[in-house]
């Protein structure tokens, strides 16, 4: 159904494997929508899909560098983290496989949500910036969830954010604290 004129819109009413003999257990409409748009814009042969996967992976690596900088890493360490992410062999499957873009898209949106999360924290007491950043976090997180359910792991980020302020006040958690968390 991806080649149908309205497939970018009807993908929200269909499961991931619609039109194939596979099961209907996955609901990933954003992945299906972007696949339909990819085919419409760059054609249906594999080259266009592989190109978009490679560009999306490069964007994820660049976003990781931005996030690392916002989390306080030096420029060198942030770039090394981005390069390690970009060149690590585990990325070969999502980048090289057309079907595996279900891993590239949620990563993109989770990284964008996390960057928005950090921007909300950096806004400090300025209430003007907070609603915009909070909306961005929610928007990108929703897109990530509509790509793959494992994006729900992003919900751990607020817990990680609690760790830094407590340690800055000199509090050191013992083993029982981590077990309780």
mmCIF file of N, CA, C and O in Angstrom, residues 162-173 178:
data_model
loop_
_atom_site.group_PDB
_atom_site.id
_atom_site.type_symbol
_atom_site.label_atom_id
_atom_site.label_comp_id
_atom_site.label_asym_id
_atom_site.label_seq_id
_atom_site.Cartn_x
_atom_site.Cartn_y
_atom_site.Cartn_z
ATOM 1 N N UNK A 162 18.060 13.538 37.950
ATOM 2 C CA UNK A 162 18.064 13.759 39.397
ATOM 3 C C UNK A 162 19.437 13.520 40.004
ATOM 4 O O UNK A 162 19.775 14.095 41.025
ATOM 5 N N UNK A 163 20.226 12.670 39.390
ATOM 6 C CA UNK A 163 21.519 12.272 39.933
ATOM 7 C C UNK A 163 22.484 13.439 40.086
ATOM 8 O O UNK A 163 23.116 13.585 41.112
ATOM 9 N N UNK A 164 22.592 14.293 39.122
ATOM 10 C CA UNK A 164 23.588 15.363 39.138
ATOM 11 C C UNK A 164 23.361 16.392 40.251
ATOM 12 O O UNK A 164 24.279 16.676 40.997
ATOM 13 N N UNK A 165 22.176 16.964 40.405
ATOM 14 C CA UNK A 165 22.003 17.952 41.463
ATOM 15 C C UNK A 165 22.267 17.381 42.851
ATOM 16 O O UNK A 165 22.831 18.045 43.703
ATOM 17 N N UNK A 166 21.895 16.119 43.086
ATOM 18 C CA UNK A 166 22.132 15.523 44.394
ATOM 19 C C UNK A 166 23.621 15.391 44.657
ATOM 20 O O UNK A 166 24.108 15.672 45.743
ATOM 21 N N UNK A 167 24.379 14.969 43.664
ATOM 22 C CA UNK A 167 25.821 14.814 43.831
ATOM 23 C C UNK A 167 26.513 16.158 43.964
ATOM 24 O O UNK A 167 27.536 16.262 44.629
ATOM 25 N N UNK A 168 25.986 17.207 43.346
ATOM 26 C CA UNK A 168 26.590 18.534 43.478
ATOM 27 C C UNK A 168 26.462 19.065 44.904
ATOM 28 O O UNK A 168 27.265 19.859 45.349
ATOM 29 N N UNK A 169 25.443 18.598 45.629
ATOM 30 C CA UNK A 169 25.275 19.033 47.018
ATOM 31 C C UNK A 169 26.116 18.196 47.977
ATOM 32 O O UNK A 169 26.041 18.376 49.184
ATOM 33 N N UNK A 170 26.871 17.269 47.438
ATOM 34 C CA UNK A 170 27.738 16.468 48.286
ATOM 35 C C UNK A 170 27.125 15.158 48.728
ATOM 36 O O UNK A 170 27.740 14.387 49.435
ATOM 37 N N UNK A 171 25.907 14.870 48.359
ATOM 38 C CA UNK A 171 25.257 13.631 48.735
ATOM 39 C C UNK A 171 25.778 12.499 47.888
ATOM 40 O O UNK A 171 25.836 12.603 46.670
ATOM 41 N N UNK A 172 26.200 11.426 48.510
ATOM 42 C CA UNK A 172 26.691 10.259 47.787
ATOM 43 C C UNK A 172 25.767 9.086 48.099
ATOM 44 O O UNK A 172 25.664 8.665 49.249
ATOM 45 N N UNK A 173 25.091 8.558 47.088
ATOM 46 C CA UNK A 173 24.181 7.442 47.346
ATOM 47 C C UNK A 173 24.949 6.186 47.708
ATOM 48 O O UNK A 173 26.019 5.915 47.179
ATOM 49 N N UNK A 178 20.502 2.905 45.491
ATOM 50 C CA UNK A 178 20.389 2.456 44.106
ATOM 51 C C UNK A 178 19.451 1.261 43.983
ATOM 52 O O UNK A 178 18.723 1.147 43.000
#
